[in-house]
Coordinates of C-alpha atoms in Angstrom, one line a residue:
M1 CA 109.1 105.7 113.3
M2 CA 112.9 105.6 112.9
S3 CA 115.0 108.6 113.6
V4 CA 116.2 110.9 110.8
N5 CA 119.7 109.6 111.2
Q6 CA 118.5 106.0 110.9
I7 CA 116.5 106.8 107.8
D8 CA 119.5 108.5 106.2
N9 CA 121.7 105.5 107.0
Q10 CA 119.1 103.1 105.5
R11 CA 118.9 105.2 102.4
T12 CA 122.7 105.1 102.0
K13 CA 122.6 101.3 102.4
L14 CA 119.8 100.9 99.8
E15 CA 121.8 103.1 97.3
T16 CA 124.8 100.9 97.9
A17 CA 122.8 97.7 97.3
C18 CA 121.4 99.2 94.1
L19 CA 124.9 100.2 92.9
H20 CA 126.2 96.7 93.7
A21 CA 123.4 95.1 91.6
L22 CA 124.1 97.5 88.7
N23 CA 127.8 96.7 88.7
L24 CA 127.3 93.0 88.8
A25 CA 124.6 93.0 86.0
H26 CA 126.2 95.5 83.7
S27 CA 129.3 93.5 83.0
N28 CA 127.3 90.9 81.0
S29 CA 124.3 92.8 79.8
N30 CA 123.6 95.5 77.2
A31 CA 121.5 97.5 79.7
V32 CA 120.3 97.2 83.3
E33 CA 117.6 98.8 85.5
V34 CA 117.5 98.3 89.3
S35 CA 115.0 99.7 91.8
I36 CA 114.4 99.3 95.5
N37 CA 111.3 100.3 97.4
K38 CA 111.4 100.2 101.2
V39 CA 108.4 100.9 103.4
T40 CA 108.5 101.1 107.2
G41 CA 105.7 102.0 109.5
I42 CA 103.0 101.2 112.0
E43 CA 99.3 100.7 111.8
I44 CA 97.1 101.0 115.0
S45 CA 93.5 99.9 115.2
T46 CA 91.1 100.5 118.1
R47 CA 87.7 99.1 118.8
Y48 CA 85.4 100.7 121.4
G49 CA 88.4 102.7 122.6
E50 CA 90.7 99.7 123.2
I51 CA 93.7 98.6 121.2
D52 CA 92.5 96.0 118.6
K53 CA 95.6 95.6 116.5
I54 CA 99.1 96.9 116.2
K55 CA 100.9 96.0 113.0
F56 CA 104.5 97.0 112.2
K57 CA 105.4 97.2 108.6
N58 CA 108.9 96.7 107.3
D59 CA 108.7 95.7 103.6
G60 CA 111.1 96.1 100.8
A61 CA 112.5 94.5 97.7
L62 CA 115.2 94.9 95.0
Y63 CA 114.0 94.6 91.5
I64 CA 116.4 94.1 88.6
T65 CA 115.8 94.0 84.8
V66 CA 118.5 93.1 82.4
Y67 CA 118.4 93.5 78.6
N68 CA 120.5 91.5 76.1
K69 CA 119.9 92.2 72.4
H70 CA 116.3 93.2 73.3
C71 CA 115.7 90.1 75.3
K72 CA 114.4 90.9 78.8
G73 CA 114.8 89.2 82.1
S74 CA 113.6 90.3 85.5
A75 CA 114.0 89.1 89.1
S76 CA 113.6 90.3 92.6
S77 CA 114.8 89.7 96.1
T78 CA 113.9 90.9 99.6
D79 CA 117.3 89.9 100.8
L80 CA 119.8 92.7 100.1
R81 CA 123.0 90.9 101.2
P82 CA 125.7 90.9 98.5
E83 CA 125.4 87.1 97.9
A84 CA 121.6 87.3 97.6
I85 CA 121.9 90.2 95.1
A86 CA 124.4 88.2 93.0
R87 CA 121.9 85.3 92.9
T88 CA 119.1 87.7 91.8
V89 CA 121.3 89.2 89.0
E90 CA 122.1 85.7 87.8
A91 CA 118.4 84.7 87.8
A92 CA 117.5 87.8 85.7
R93 CA 120.2 86.9 83.2
E94 CA 119.1 83.4 82.9
I95 CA 115.5 84.5 82.3
A96 CA 116.7 86.8 79.5
Q97 CA 118.3 83.9 77.8
Y98 CA 114.9 82.2 77.3
T99 CA 112.8 85.2 76.2
S100 CA 112.1 86.3 72.7
P101 CA 113.7 89.6 71.5
D102 CA 111.4 92.6 71.4
P103 CA 112.6 95.7 69.6
A104 CA 110.4 97.9 71.9
S105 CA 112.0 96.6 75.1
G106 CA 114.8 98.4 76.9
P107 CA 115.4 101.2 79.4
A108 CA 114.2 104.7 78.9
E109 CA 116.1 107.1 76.7
K110 CA 119.0 108.7 78.4
S111 CA 117.9 112.2 77.4
L112 CA 114.6 111.7 79.3
L113 CA 116.1 110.6 82.6
A114 CA 116.2 112.5 85.9
L115 CA 120.0 112.9 85.9
E116 CA 120.1 116.4 87.4
A117 CA 119.5 117.3 91.1
L118 CA 116.0 116.3 92.1
P119 CA 113.5 119.0 93.1
D120 CA 112.4 119.4 96.7
L121 CA 108.8 118.1 96.8
N122 CA 108.3 118.7 100.5
I123 CA 107.0 115.1 100.9
F124 CA 109.2 113.9 103.8
H125 CA 108.1 114.8 107.3
P126 CA 109.3 112.2 109.8
T127 CA 107.9 112.3 113.3
N128 CA 108.9 110.4 116.4
L129 CA 105.6 109.0 117.4
N130 CA 104.6 108.0 120.9
L131 CA 102.5 104.8 120.8
E132 CA 100.1 106.0 123.5
Y133 CA 99.5 109.2 121.5
V134 CA 98.6 107.5 118.2
V135 CA 96.3 105.0 120.0
T136 CA 94.6 108.1 121.5
L137 CA 94.1 109.6 118.0
A138 CA 92.4 106.4 116.7
A139 CA 90.3 106.0 119.8
E140 CA 89.2 109.6 119.9
S141 CA 88.0 109.6 116.3
E142 CA 86.0 106.4 117.0
Q143 CA 84.6 107.8 120.2
A144 CA 83.6 111.1 118.6
A145 CA 81.5 109.1 116.1
L146 CA 79.9 106.9 118.8
N147 CA 79.0 109.8 120.9
N148 CA 77.4 111.8 118.1
D149 CA 74.1 110.1 117.9
K150 CA 72.3 107.5 120.0
R151 CA 71.4 105.5 116.8
I152 CA 75.1 104.8 116.3
L153 CA 75.4 101.5 118.2
H154 CA 78.4 99.7 116.8
T155 CA 81.9 100.5 115.6
E156 CA 84.2 98.9 113.0
G157 CA 87.0 100.8 114.7
G158 CA 89.4 103.7 114.5
N159 CA 92.6 103.4 112.5
F160 CA 95.9 105.3 112.4
N161 CA 98.7 104.7 109.9
S162 CA 102.1 106.1 109.7
Y163 CA 104.9 105.1 107.4
F164 CA 107.9 106.4 105.5
S165 CA 109.3 105.0 102.3
T166 CA 112.6 105.2 100.5
R167 CA 112.7 104.8 96.7
V168 CA 116.0 104.1 94.9
F169 CA 116.4 103.8 91.1
G170 CA 119.5 103.2 89.0
N171 CA 120.4 102.1 85.5
S172 CA 123.3 101.5 83.2
Y173 CA 123.2 105.0 81.9
G174 CA 124.7 106.3 85.1
M175 CA 121.5 107.2 86.9
L176 CA 121.3 106.5 90.7
K177 CA 118.7 108.6 92.4
S178 CA 116.7 108.2 95.6
Y179 CA 114.2 110.1 97.8
N180 CA 112.2 109.6 101.0
S181 CA 108.6 110.3 101.6
T182 CA 106.1 110.0 104.5
H183 CA 102.4 109.3 104.7
Y184 CA 99.9 109.6 107.6
S185 CA 96.3 108.7 107.8
L186 CA 93.5 108.6 110.4
S187 CA 90.0 107.0 109.8
C188 CA 87.1 105.5 111.6
S189 CA 83.9 103.5 110.6
V190 CA 80.7 103.0 112.5
I191 CA 77.3 101.4 112.2
A192 CA 73.9 103.0 112.9
V193 CA 70.7 101.1 113.6
S194 CA 67.2 102.4 113.1
E195 CA 63.9 100.5 112.8
G196 CA 65.9 97.3 112.3
Q197 CA 67.9 98.7 109.4
M198 CA 71.7 98.9 109.7
E199 CA 73.9 101.4 107.8
R200 CA 77.6 101.9 107.9
D201 CA 79.9 104.6 106.6
Y202 CA 83.4 106.0 107.3
A203 CA 85.5 109.1 107.2
Y204 CA 89.2 109.7 106.9
T205 CA 92.0 112.2 106.6
L206 CA 95.5 111.8 105.2
G207 CA 98.6 113.8 104.5
R208 CA 102.4 113.9 104.1
A209 CA 102.8 115.5 107.5
I210 CA 101.0 114.5 110.7
D211 CA 100.1 118.1 111.3
D212 CA 98.2 118.1 108.0
L213 CA 95.6 115.6 109.4
R214 CA 92.3 116.8 110.5
S215 CA 91.5 116.4 114.2
P216 CA 90.1 113.1 115.5
C217 CA 86.9 114.8 116.6
T218 CA 86.4 116.2 113.1
V219 CA 86.9 112.9 111.5
G220 CA 84.6 111.1 114.0
E221 CA 81.8 113.7 113.6
E222 CA 82.0 113.5 109.8
C223 CA 81.8 109.7 110.0
A224 CA 78.7 109.9 112.2
H225 CA 77.0 112.5 110.0
R226 CA 77.7 110.4 106.9
T227 CA 76.3 107.2 108.6
I228 CA 73.2 108.8 110.0
A229 CA 72.4 110.4 106.6
R230 CA 72.1 106.9 105.1
I231 CA 69.4 105.6 107.5
N232 CA 66.1 104.6 106.1
S233 CA 67.4 104.6 102.5
R234 CA 65.0 103.7 99.7
K235 CA 65.2 101.9 96.5
L236 CA 64.5 103.7 93.2
P237 CA 62.5 102.6 90.2
T238 CA 64.2 102.1 86.9
M239 CA 64.6 105.4 85.1
E240 CA 66.3 106.7 81.9
E241 CA 68.0 110.0 81.2
V242 CA 68.3 111.1 84.8
P243 CA 70.8 113.8 85.9
V244 CA 73.5 112.3 88.1
L245 CA 75.8 114.2 90.4
F246 CA 79.0 112.4 91.5
S247 CA 80.1 113.7 94.9
S248 CA 83.7 114.7 95.1
E249 CA 84.8 111.6 97.0
V250 CA 83.7 109.4 94.0
A251 CA 84.0 111.8 91.1
A252 CA 87.8 111.2 90.8
G253 CA 86.9 107.6 89.7
L254 CA 85.6 108.9 86.4
F255 CA 89.0 110.3 85.6
E256 CA 90.8 107.2 86.8
H257 CA 88.9 105.5 83.9
L258 CA 90.0 108.3 81.6
A259 CA 93.6 107.7 82.6
S260 CA 93.3 104.0 81.9
A261 CA 91.7 104.8 78.5
I262 CA 94.6 107.0 77.4
S263 CA 97.3 104.7 78.8
G264 CA 99.8 103.9 76.1
R265 CA 99.5 100.2 76.9
N266 CA 95.8 100.3 76.0
V267 CA 96.4 102.5 73.0
Y268 CA 99.0 100.3 71.2
R269 CA 96.9 97.3 72.0
K270 CA 93.9 99.1 70.5
S271 CA 91.9 98.3 73.6
T272 CA 90.4 101.7 74.4
F273 CA 87.3 103.5 73.5
L274 CA 89.4 106.7 72.9
L275 CA 91.7 105.0 70.4
N276 CA 91.0 107.6 67.7
D277 CA 90.5 110.7 69.9
L278 CA 93.9 112.2 70.4
G279 CA 93.7 115.8 69.5
K280 CA 89.9 115.7 69.6
M281 CA 87.4 117.2 72.0
I282 CA 86.2 114.5 74.5
L283 CA 85.1 116.9 77.3
P284 CA 83.2 120.2 77.3
K285 CA 85.2 123.2 75.9
W286 CA 85.4 124.7 79.4
F287 CA 87.1 121.7 80.9
S288 CA 90.8 121.2 81.7
I289 CA 93.0 118.6 83.4
N290 CA 96.6 119.6 84.3
E291 CA 99.2 117.3 85.8
R292 CA 101.5 118.7 88.5
P293 CA 103.9 116.0 89.6
H294 CA 106.1 118.4 91.6
M295 CA 103.3 119.8 93.8
P296 CA 104.6 120.4 97.3
K297 CA 103.2 117.8 99.7
G298 CA 101.3 116.2 96.9
L299 CA 100.1 112.7 97.7
S300 CA 101.4 111.4 94.3
S301 CA 104.2 113.9 93.8
S302 CA 107.3 112.2 92.4
P303 CA 110.5 113.5 90.7
F304 CA 110.8 110.5 88.3
D305 CA 108.6 107.6 87.2
N306 CA 109.3 103.9 87.6
E307 CA 111.8 104.0 84.7
G308 CA 113.7 107.0 86.0
V309 CA 112.1 109.4 83.5
K310 CA 111.9 112.9 85.0
T311 CA 108.3 114.0 85.6
C312 CA 107.1 117.5 84.5
D313 CA 104.0 119.6 84.4
R314 CA 101.8 118.4 81.6
I315 CA 98.4 119.5 80.0
I316 CA 96.3 116.4 79.7
I317 CA 93.0 118.1 78.6
K318 CA 92.9 121.7 77.4
D319 CA 89.6 123.3 76.4
G320 CA 88.1 119.8 76.3
I321 CA 90.7 118.5 73.9
L322 CA 92.8 115.4 74.6
N323 CA 96.4 116.5 74.3
T324 CA 98.4 113.4 75.1
W325 CA 98.6 109.7 75.7
L326 CA 100.2 108.5 79.0
L327 CA 103.3 106.6 77.9
D328 CA 106.0 104.5 79.4
S329 CA 109.1 103.7 77.3
Y330 CA 107.7 100.4 75.9
A331 CA 104.4 101.9 74.8
A332 CA 106.1 105.0 73.4
R333 CA 108.3 102.8 71.2
K334 CA 105.3 100.8 70.0
L335 CA 103.6 104.0 69.0
D336 CA 106.8 105.7 67.6
L337 CA 106.6 108.4 70.3
K338 CA 108.6 109.3 73.4
S339 CA 107.8 108.4 77.1
T340 CA 105.7 111.0 78.9
G341 CA 107.0 109.8 82.3
H342 CA 104.0 107.7 83.2
A343 CA 105.6 104.3 84.0
G344 CA 103.8 103.7 87.3
G345 CA 100.8 106.0 86.9
I346 CA 99.7 109.6 87.0
C347 CA 100.9 112.3 89.4
N348 CA 98.5 115.0 90.8
W349 CA 95.9 115.6 88.2
I350 CA 94.1 118.9 88.7
V351 CA 90.5 118.8 87.3
S352 CA 89.1 122.3 86.7
S353 CA 86.8 124.5 84.7
H354 CA 86.5 128.3 84.1
Q355 CA 83.9 128.5 86.8
N356 CA 83.6 125.9 89.6
M357 CA 80.3 126.0 91.5
N358 CA 79.1 125.3 95.0
F359 CA 77.6 122.0 95.7
S360 CA 74.2 123.6 96.4
E361 CA 74.4 125.4 93.0
L362 CA 75.0 122.0 91.3
L363 CA 71.9 120.7 93.1
K364 CA 69.8 123.6 91.8
I365 CA 71.0 123.0 88.2
M366 CA 70.2 119.4 88.5
K367 CA 66.7 120.1 90.0
R368 CA 65.7 116.4 90.1
G369 CA 68.1 113.5 90.0
L370 CA 70.6 111.3 91.9
V371 CA 73.6 112.3 94.0
V372 CA 76.1 109.4 94.1
T373 CA 78.2 109.0 97.2
E374 CA 79.3 105.4 96.9
L375 CA 80.1 103.1 94.0
M376 CA 80.4 99.3 94.1
G377 CA 81.6 96.7 91.6
Q378 CA 84.0 96.9 88.6
G379 CA 81.5 97.1 85.7
V380 CA 83.6 99.3 83.4
N381 CA 84.8 98.2 80.0
I382 CA 87.7 100.4 78.8
I383 CA 87.5 98.9 75.3
T384 CA 83.9 99.9 74.6
G385 CA 83.4 102.5 77.3
D386 CA 80.4 100.8 78.7
Y387 CA 79.8 101.7 82.4
S388 CA 77.6 99.9 84.9
R389 CA 78.1 100.0 88.6
G390 CA 76.2 99.6 91.8
A391 CA 75.6 102.9 93.6
A392 CA 74.2 104.5 96.7
G393 CA 73.5 108.1 97.6
F394 CA 70.6 110.6 97.7
W395 CA 67.6 111.5 95.6
V396 CA 67.1 115.2 94.8
E397 CA 63.8 117.0 94.3
N398 CA 63.4 120.7 93.5
G399 CA 67.2 121.2 93.9
E400 CA 67.4 119.8 97.4
I401 CA 68.3 116.4 98.9
A402 CA 65.1 114.5 99.6
Y403 CA 66.1 111.1 101.0
P404 CA 68.9 108.5 100.9
V405 CA 68.8 105.7 98.3
S406 CA 70.6 102.4 97.9
E407 CA 70.6 99.1 96.0
I408 CA 70.6 100.8 92.6
T409 CA 72.7 100.5 89.4
I410 CA 73.8 103.5 87.3
A411 CA 74.8 102.9 83.7
G412 CA 76.0 104.7 80.6
N413 CA 79.0 104.9 78.2
L414 CA 82.1 106.7 79.4
K415 CA 82.6 108.6 76.1
K416 CA 79.1 110.1 76.4
M417 CA 79.4 110.6 80.1
L418 CA 82.5 112.7 79.7
S419 CA 80.9 114.8 77.0
N420 CA 77.8 115.2 79.2
I421 CA 79.5 116.9 82.1
V422 CA 77.7 120.1 82.8
G423 CA 79.3 121.3 86.0
I424 CA 82.2 120.9 88.5
G425 CA 82.0 121.7 92.2
K426 CA 84.3 123.8 94.4
D427 CA 84.4 121.0 97.0
I428 CA 87.7 119.6 95.7
D429 CA 88.9 116.3 97.3
T430 CA 92.7 116.3 97.4
R431 CA 93.0 112.8 99.0
S432 CA 94.0 111.0 95.9
S433 CA 96.2 111.4 92.8
I434 CA 93.2 113.2 91.1
H435 CA 92.1 116.5 92.7
C436 CA 88.5 117.0 91.7
G437 CA 85.2 118.5 92.9
S438 CA 81.7 117.0 92.5
I439 CA 80.8 116.3 88.8
L440 CA 77.3 116.8 87.4
L441 CA 76.3 114.8 84.4
S442 CA 73.2 115.7 82.4
E443 CA 72.0 112.2 82.1
M444 CA 72.5 108.5 83.0
C445 CA 70.3 105.4 83.3
I446 CA 69.3 104.2 86.7
S447 CA 68.3 100.6 87.2
G448 CA 66.1 99.9 90.2
Q449 CA 63.1 97.8 91.1
E450 CA 60.5 98.7 88.5
K451 CA 59.8 100.9 85.5
A452 CA 59.4 104.5 86.6
M453 CA 56.0 106.1 86.3
M454 CA 56.8 109.3 84.2

């Protein structure tokens, strides 16, 4: 990891490069946007306690977009020397000469830009890391998993990542802003063998500061417990209208699909199953989703989006009602609306209800059904809402986990799935841009080996 002074010097150089590109491009363009994303870090992998891989990361590029009478041209360069920037600017201009005019193209409205002082999001926590220390972190997590149970015979390794990033954005409206952030993670994955059957699983921890990571022993023990729990998994028969409980580590995926469905790009293209549902109830009345882009240490906290639009707290779902589309500037113009600051994605969604329940309470409500802990495949159609994905997890009888299951498919329609949510767990997973506990659905279809005997 670079020193704080080196990071500050790099940030100044990146701002200078961005300003140089803006000045060159603005002289012959109606409008210009320039962004630079620089990521520097290290990745350490161990296998059976020994160093398996050390990878240093030092990636970055300048992206420039010019607009001439609604004709758009974009180019990029990893070389930030002045002469390289000049060539990149010229390439963007040349591309703009051959594109068709589009009235919706152009930079974000000036009134929406983050022109004021940026808020302190507490997302930058640089640490001078000793190589031997971080190797020990990865090796200890792996060893803790291997030592946990004699059935764990193989390892896919321990892994530690540390990187910091600098983001700079400027445009022809006078905006030139930048900020730094850090990211740390620790993970391991092992394989258990029992009666000729092999099962693998993993565990991980991540945060903005290295002190926010869980201990290597905790990560390793969780990895071992998750792996052992999968041993001797069974296949299920085909069943219809079965309660399904998405565990917290996969439940966020449901709302990633929701975010895609209400993305402005899908709305103006009329390629979403929620096309006519703005202002309507799409989730239970007790259900809410709030966006908090300025959450301290949030893993997706950001003061502005990819177009420089300032981010702000926003109610996505209130009392089950869809309150907003997620709009960048282009989609907003196509829909005759204003950008919501979502160029580049969402920031810290908080999924909640009036009364979240313990995981055990959700199992009792479900009584008999499926707990999903892993999802596979990409069988989701945002246009129709049709949902079909491979899954693994646990079968529940009498409100208690009975045995692990695998090689099944769960299916339904997202619109019905969202309306069929009957409970949210307190076990909130904060390791993604969507903070969500386990989600219980009243019914889904399970495709297995044979027709269930009911």
